[in-house]
Short mmCIF file of C-alpha atoms in Angstrom, two decimals:
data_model
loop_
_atom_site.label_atom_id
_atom_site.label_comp_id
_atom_site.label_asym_id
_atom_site.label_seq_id
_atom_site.Cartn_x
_atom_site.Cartn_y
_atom_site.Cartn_z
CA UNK A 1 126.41 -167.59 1.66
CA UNK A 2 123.53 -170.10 2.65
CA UNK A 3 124.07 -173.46 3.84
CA UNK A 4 121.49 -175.86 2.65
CA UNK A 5 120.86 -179.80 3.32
CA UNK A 6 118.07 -182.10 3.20
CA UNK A 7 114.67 -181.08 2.31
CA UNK A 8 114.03 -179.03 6.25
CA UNK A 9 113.47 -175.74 3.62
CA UNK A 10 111.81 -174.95 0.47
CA UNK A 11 115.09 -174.28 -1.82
CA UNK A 12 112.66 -172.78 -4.48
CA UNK A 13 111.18 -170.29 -1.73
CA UNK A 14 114.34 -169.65 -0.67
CA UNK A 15 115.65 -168.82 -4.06
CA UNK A 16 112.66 -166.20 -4.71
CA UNK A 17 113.12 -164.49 -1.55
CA UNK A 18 116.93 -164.28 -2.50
CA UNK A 19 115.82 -163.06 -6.07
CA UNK A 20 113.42 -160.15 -4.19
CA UNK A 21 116.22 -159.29 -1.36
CA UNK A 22 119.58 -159.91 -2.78
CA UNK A 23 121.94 -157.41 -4.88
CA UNK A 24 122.80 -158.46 -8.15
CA UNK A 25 125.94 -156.68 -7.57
CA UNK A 26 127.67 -158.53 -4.50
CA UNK A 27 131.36 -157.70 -3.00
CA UNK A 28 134.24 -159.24 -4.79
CA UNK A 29 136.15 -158.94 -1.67
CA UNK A 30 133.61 -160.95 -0.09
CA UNK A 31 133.45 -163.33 -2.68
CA UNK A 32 137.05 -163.96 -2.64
CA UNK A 33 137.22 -164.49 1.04
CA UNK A 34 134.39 -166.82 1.05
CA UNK A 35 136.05 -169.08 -2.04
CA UNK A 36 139.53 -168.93 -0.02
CA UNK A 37 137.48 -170.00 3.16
CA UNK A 38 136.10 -172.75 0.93
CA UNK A 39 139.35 -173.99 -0.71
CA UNK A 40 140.66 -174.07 2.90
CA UNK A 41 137.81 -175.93 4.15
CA UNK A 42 138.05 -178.76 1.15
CA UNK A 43 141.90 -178.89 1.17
CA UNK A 44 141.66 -179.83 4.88
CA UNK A 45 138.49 -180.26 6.43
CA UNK A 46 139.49 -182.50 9.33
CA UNK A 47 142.50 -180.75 10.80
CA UNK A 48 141.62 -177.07 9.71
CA UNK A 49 139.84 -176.13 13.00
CA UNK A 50 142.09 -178.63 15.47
CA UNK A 51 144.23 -175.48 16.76
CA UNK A 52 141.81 -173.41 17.66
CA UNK A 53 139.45 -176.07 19.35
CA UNK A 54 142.65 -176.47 21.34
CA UNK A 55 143.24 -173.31 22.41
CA UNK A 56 139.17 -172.88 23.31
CA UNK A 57 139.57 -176.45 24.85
CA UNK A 58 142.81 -174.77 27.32
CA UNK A 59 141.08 -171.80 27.80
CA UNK A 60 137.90 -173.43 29.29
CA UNK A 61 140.43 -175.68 31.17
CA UNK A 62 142.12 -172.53 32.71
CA UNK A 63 138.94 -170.62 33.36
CA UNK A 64 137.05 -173.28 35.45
CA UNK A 65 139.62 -172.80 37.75
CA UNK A 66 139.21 -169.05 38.45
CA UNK A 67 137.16 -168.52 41.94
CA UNK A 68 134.03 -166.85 41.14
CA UNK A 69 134.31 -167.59 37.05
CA UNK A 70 131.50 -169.75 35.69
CA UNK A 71 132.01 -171.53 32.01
CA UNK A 72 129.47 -172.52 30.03
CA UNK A 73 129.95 -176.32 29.06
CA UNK A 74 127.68 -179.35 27.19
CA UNK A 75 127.13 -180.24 30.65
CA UNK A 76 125.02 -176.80 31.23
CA UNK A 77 122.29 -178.60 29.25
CA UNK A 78 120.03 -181.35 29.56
CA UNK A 79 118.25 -181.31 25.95
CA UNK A 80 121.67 -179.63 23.63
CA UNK A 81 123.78 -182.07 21.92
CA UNK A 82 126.99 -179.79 21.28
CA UNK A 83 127.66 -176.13 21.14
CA UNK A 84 129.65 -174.55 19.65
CA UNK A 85 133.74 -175.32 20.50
CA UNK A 86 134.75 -172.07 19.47
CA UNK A 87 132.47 -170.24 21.42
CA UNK A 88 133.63 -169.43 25.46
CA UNK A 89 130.86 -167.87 27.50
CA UNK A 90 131.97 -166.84 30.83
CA UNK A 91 129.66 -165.71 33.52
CA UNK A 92 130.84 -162.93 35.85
CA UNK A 93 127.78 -162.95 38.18
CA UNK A 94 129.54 -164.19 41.19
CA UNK A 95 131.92 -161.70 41.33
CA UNK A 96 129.24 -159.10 41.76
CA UNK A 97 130.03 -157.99 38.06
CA UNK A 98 127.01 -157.83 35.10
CA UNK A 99 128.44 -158.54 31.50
CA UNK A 100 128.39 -155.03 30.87
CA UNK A 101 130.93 -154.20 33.64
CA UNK A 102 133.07 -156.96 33.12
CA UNK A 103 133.19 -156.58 29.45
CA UNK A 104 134.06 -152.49 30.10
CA UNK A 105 137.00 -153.50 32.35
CA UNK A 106 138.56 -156.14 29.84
CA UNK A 107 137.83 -153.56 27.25
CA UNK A 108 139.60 -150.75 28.66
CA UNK A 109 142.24 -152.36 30.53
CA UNK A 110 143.67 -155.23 28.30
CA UNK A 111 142.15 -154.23 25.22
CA UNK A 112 140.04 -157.61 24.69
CA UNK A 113 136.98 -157.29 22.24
CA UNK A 114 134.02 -159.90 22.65
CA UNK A 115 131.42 -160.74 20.38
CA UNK A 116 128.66 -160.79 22.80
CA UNK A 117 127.43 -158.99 25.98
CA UNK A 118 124.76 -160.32 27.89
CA UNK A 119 123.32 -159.42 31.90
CA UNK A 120 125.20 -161.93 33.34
CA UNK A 121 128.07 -163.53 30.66
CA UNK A 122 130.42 -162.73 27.92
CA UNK A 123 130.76 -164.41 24.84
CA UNK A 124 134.14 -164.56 23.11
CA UNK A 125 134.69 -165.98 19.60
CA UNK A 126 138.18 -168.08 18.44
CA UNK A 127 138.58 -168.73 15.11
CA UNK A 128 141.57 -169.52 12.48
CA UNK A 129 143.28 -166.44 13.29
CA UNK A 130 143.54 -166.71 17.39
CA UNK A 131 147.19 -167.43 18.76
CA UNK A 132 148.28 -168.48 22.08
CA UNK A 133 148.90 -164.84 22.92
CA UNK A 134 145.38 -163.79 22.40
CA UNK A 135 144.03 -166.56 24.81
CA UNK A 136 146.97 -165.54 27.40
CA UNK A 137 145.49 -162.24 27.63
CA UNK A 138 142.15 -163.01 27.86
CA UNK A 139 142.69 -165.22 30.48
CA UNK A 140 145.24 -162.51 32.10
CA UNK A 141 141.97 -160.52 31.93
CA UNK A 142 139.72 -162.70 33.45
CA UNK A 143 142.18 -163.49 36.31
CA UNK A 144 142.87 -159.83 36.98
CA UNK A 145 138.65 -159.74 37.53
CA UNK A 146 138.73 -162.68 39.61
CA UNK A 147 141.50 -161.47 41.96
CA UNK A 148 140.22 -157.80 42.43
CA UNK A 149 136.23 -158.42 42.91
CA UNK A 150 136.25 -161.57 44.91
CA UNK A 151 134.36 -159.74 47.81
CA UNK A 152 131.96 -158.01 45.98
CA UNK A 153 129.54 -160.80 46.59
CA UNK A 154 126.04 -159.62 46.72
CA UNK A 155 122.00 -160.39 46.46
CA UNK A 156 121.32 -161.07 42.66
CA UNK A 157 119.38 -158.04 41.89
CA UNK A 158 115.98 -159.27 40.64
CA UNK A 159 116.09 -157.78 37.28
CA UNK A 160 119.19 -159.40 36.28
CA UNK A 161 118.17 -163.05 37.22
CA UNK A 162 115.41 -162.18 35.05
CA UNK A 163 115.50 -163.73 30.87
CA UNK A 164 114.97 -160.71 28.48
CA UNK A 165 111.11 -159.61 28.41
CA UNK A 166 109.81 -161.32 24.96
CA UNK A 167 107.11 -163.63 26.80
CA UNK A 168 104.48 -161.25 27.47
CA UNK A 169 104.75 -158.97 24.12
CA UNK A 170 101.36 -157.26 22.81
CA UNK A 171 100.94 -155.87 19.81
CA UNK A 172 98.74 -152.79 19.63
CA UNK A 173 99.63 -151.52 15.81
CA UNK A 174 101.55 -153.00 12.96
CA UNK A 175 104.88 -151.85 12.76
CA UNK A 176 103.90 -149.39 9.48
CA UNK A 177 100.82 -148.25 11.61
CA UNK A 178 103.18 -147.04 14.38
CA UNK A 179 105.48 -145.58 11.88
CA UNK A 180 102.64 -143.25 10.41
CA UNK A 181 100.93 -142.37 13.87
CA UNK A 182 100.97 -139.47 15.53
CA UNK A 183 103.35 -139.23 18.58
CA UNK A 184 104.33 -137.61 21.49
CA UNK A 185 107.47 -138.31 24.64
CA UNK A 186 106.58 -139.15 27.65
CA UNK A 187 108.39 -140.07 30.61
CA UNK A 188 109.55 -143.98 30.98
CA UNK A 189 107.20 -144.43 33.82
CA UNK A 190 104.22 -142.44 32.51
CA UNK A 191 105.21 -145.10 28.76
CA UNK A 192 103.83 -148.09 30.75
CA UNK A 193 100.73 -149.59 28.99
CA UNK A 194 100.72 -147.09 26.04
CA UNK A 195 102.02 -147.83 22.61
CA UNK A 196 105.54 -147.48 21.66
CA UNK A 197 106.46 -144.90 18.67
CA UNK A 198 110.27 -146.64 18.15
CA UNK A 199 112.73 -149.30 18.18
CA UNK A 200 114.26 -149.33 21.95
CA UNK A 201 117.64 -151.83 21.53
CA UNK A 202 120.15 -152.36 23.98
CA UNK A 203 123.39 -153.48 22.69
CA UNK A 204 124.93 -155.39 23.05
CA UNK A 205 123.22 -158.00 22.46
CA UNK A 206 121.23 -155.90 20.08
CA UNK A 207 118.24 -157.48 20.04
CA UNK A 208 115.27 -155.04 19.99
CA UNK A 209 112.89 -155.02 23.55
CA UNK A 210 110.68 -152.33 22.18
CA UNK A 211 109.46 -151.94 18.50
CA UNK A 212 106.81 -149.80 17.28
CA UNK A 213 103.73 -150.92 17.72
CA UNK A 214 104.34 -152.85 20.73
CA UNK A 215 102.86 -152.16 24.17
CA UNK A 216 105.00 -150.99 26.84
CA UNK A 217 105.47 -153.14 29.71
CA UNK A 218 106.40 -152.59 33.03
CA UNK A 219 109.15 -155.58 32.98
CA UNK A 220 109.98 -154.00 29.61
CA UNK A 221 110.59 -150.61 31.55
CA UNK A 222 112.54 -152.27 34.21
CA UNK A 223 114.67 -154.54 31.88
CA UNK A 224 115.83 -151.24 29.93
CA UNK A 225 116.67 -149.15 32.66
CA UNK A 226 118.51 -152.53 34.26
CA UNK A 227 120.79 -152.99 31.73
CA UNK A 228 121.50 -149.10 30.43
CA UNK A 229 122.91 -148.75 34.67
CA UNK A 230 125.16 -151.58 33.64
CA UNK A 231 126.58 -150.29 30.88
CA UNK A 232 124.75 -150.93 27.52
CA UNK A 233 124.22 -148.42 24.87
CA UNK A 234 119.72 -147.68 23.80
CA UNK A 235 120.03 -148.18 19.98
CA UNK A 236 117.03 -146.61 18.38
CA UNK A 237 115.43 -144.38 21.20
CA UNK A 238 115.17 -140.77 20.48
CA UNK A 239 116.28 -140.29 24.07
CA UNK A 240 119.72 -142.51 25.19
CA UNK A 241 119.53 -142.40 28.40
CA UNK A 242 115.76 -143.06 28.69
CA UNK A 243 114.62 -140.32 30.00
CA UNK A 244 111.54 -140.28 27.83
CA UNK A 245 110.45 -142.58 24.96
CA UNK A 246 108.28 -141.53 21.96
CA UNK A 247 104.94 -143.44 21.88
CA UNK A 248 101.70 -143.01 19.71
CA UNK A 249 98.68 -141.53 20.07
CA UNK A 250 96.82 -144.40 20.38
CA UNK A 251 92.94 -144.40 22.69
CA UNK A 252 92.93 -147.12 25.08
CA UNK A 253 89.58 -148.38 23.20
CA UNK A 254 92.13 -149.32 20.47
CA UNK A 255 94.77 -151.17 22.46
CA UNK A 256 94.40 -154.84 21.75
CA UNK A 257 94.61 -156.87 24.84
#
């Protein structure tokens, strides 16, 4: 379901893109849950959302006051208006903990599922459905991290300060290019500066680092093998544990600086 207002898009554009992408033979499950979601919105529209903002409001209340538990607030921004109420991003980094580890130890010990994983935070999503319980454990959770790993305080490793690697990105082939090339593994340290034969995604987040195409960077390298010793799972890579990655058989005379 698209949201559209104002004239910001091209409604006709978006409608032929629709027309080439969509199936003409949707979910009725999913159509069903979308008109219920809309009769619910229209029948009350200002109150519909009040307990949940509540509970996210308590939570964030009850976090702040966690030693070594950071909460992500308007007031974390200069230029954003508003984010999102329902939306409780909790950084972990001064406990000595990434995301990853954090998120492993809620996981496995109090059974709490987030929606996001990053380096240094957690994202957790309330919605109609949450109940006081579910925020109780969550913040059982949370407290059970913030009592155990108080003295794990430690230098911020370098790599994990660092914001994924998508400012430096060079493009050697076009993604069909790579796909048709010729290819060969090679170690992750011998991968630096050649051309990259896959998609290389961490997730979470599960936003690709590596596509084909792309040349491999050394702050590329580093940022995948940061994050796979924390804890997150290569989507894409022939080799998991990135050992090796596949790249193409590209001459340098063709890499395009």
């Amino acid at each position: 379901m698209l949201h559209m207002s104002g004239d910001i898009v091209d409604k006709e554009k978006i409608s032929r893109c629709l027309q080439t992408l969509q199936s003409t033979s949707p979910s009725y499950l999913l159509l069903a849950s979308l008109d219920a979601a809309r009769a619910q919105l229209s029948e009350s529209p200002d109150t519909v959302f009040n307990q949940a903002i509540e509970l996210a409001n308590e939570a964030k209340s009850s976090l702040k006051r966690f030693p070594g538990i950071l909460v992500l607030e308007n007031s974390s921004f200069l230029t954003i208006r508003a984010i999102d109420p329902l939306r409780l991003t909790v950084g972990f980094w001064e406990l000595g903990l990434s995301g990853y580890e954090a998120d492993e130890i809620l996981y496995r010990d109090f059974g709490i599922v987030c929606e996001l994983v990053g380096n240094k935070s957690i994202t957790y999503a309330l919605n109609l459905g949450t109940c006081r319980d579910h925020v109780q454990r969550l913040l059982s959770g949370i407290k059970h991290l913030a009592a155990t790993y108080p003295s794990i305080q430690q230098p911020k490793d370098e790599v994990l300060t660092e914001h994924t690697p998508f400012d430096d990105i060079i493009t050697s082939l076009t993604p069909r290019d790579a796909f048709f090339a010729s290819k060969r593994k090679v170690t992750i340290k011998e991968s630096i500066g050649k051309v990259s034969g896959e998609l290389i995604c961490p997730y979470p987040p599960g936003i690709p680092v590596l596509i084909p195409g792309e040349v491999i960077t050394e702050r590329a390298v580093n940022y995948l093998l940061h994050v796979r010793s924390k804890g997150a799972d290569i989507s894409g890579a022939s080799d998991p544990l990135l050992s090796s990655i596949v790249v193409c058989n590209v001459h340098k005379k063709q890499l395009v600086s």
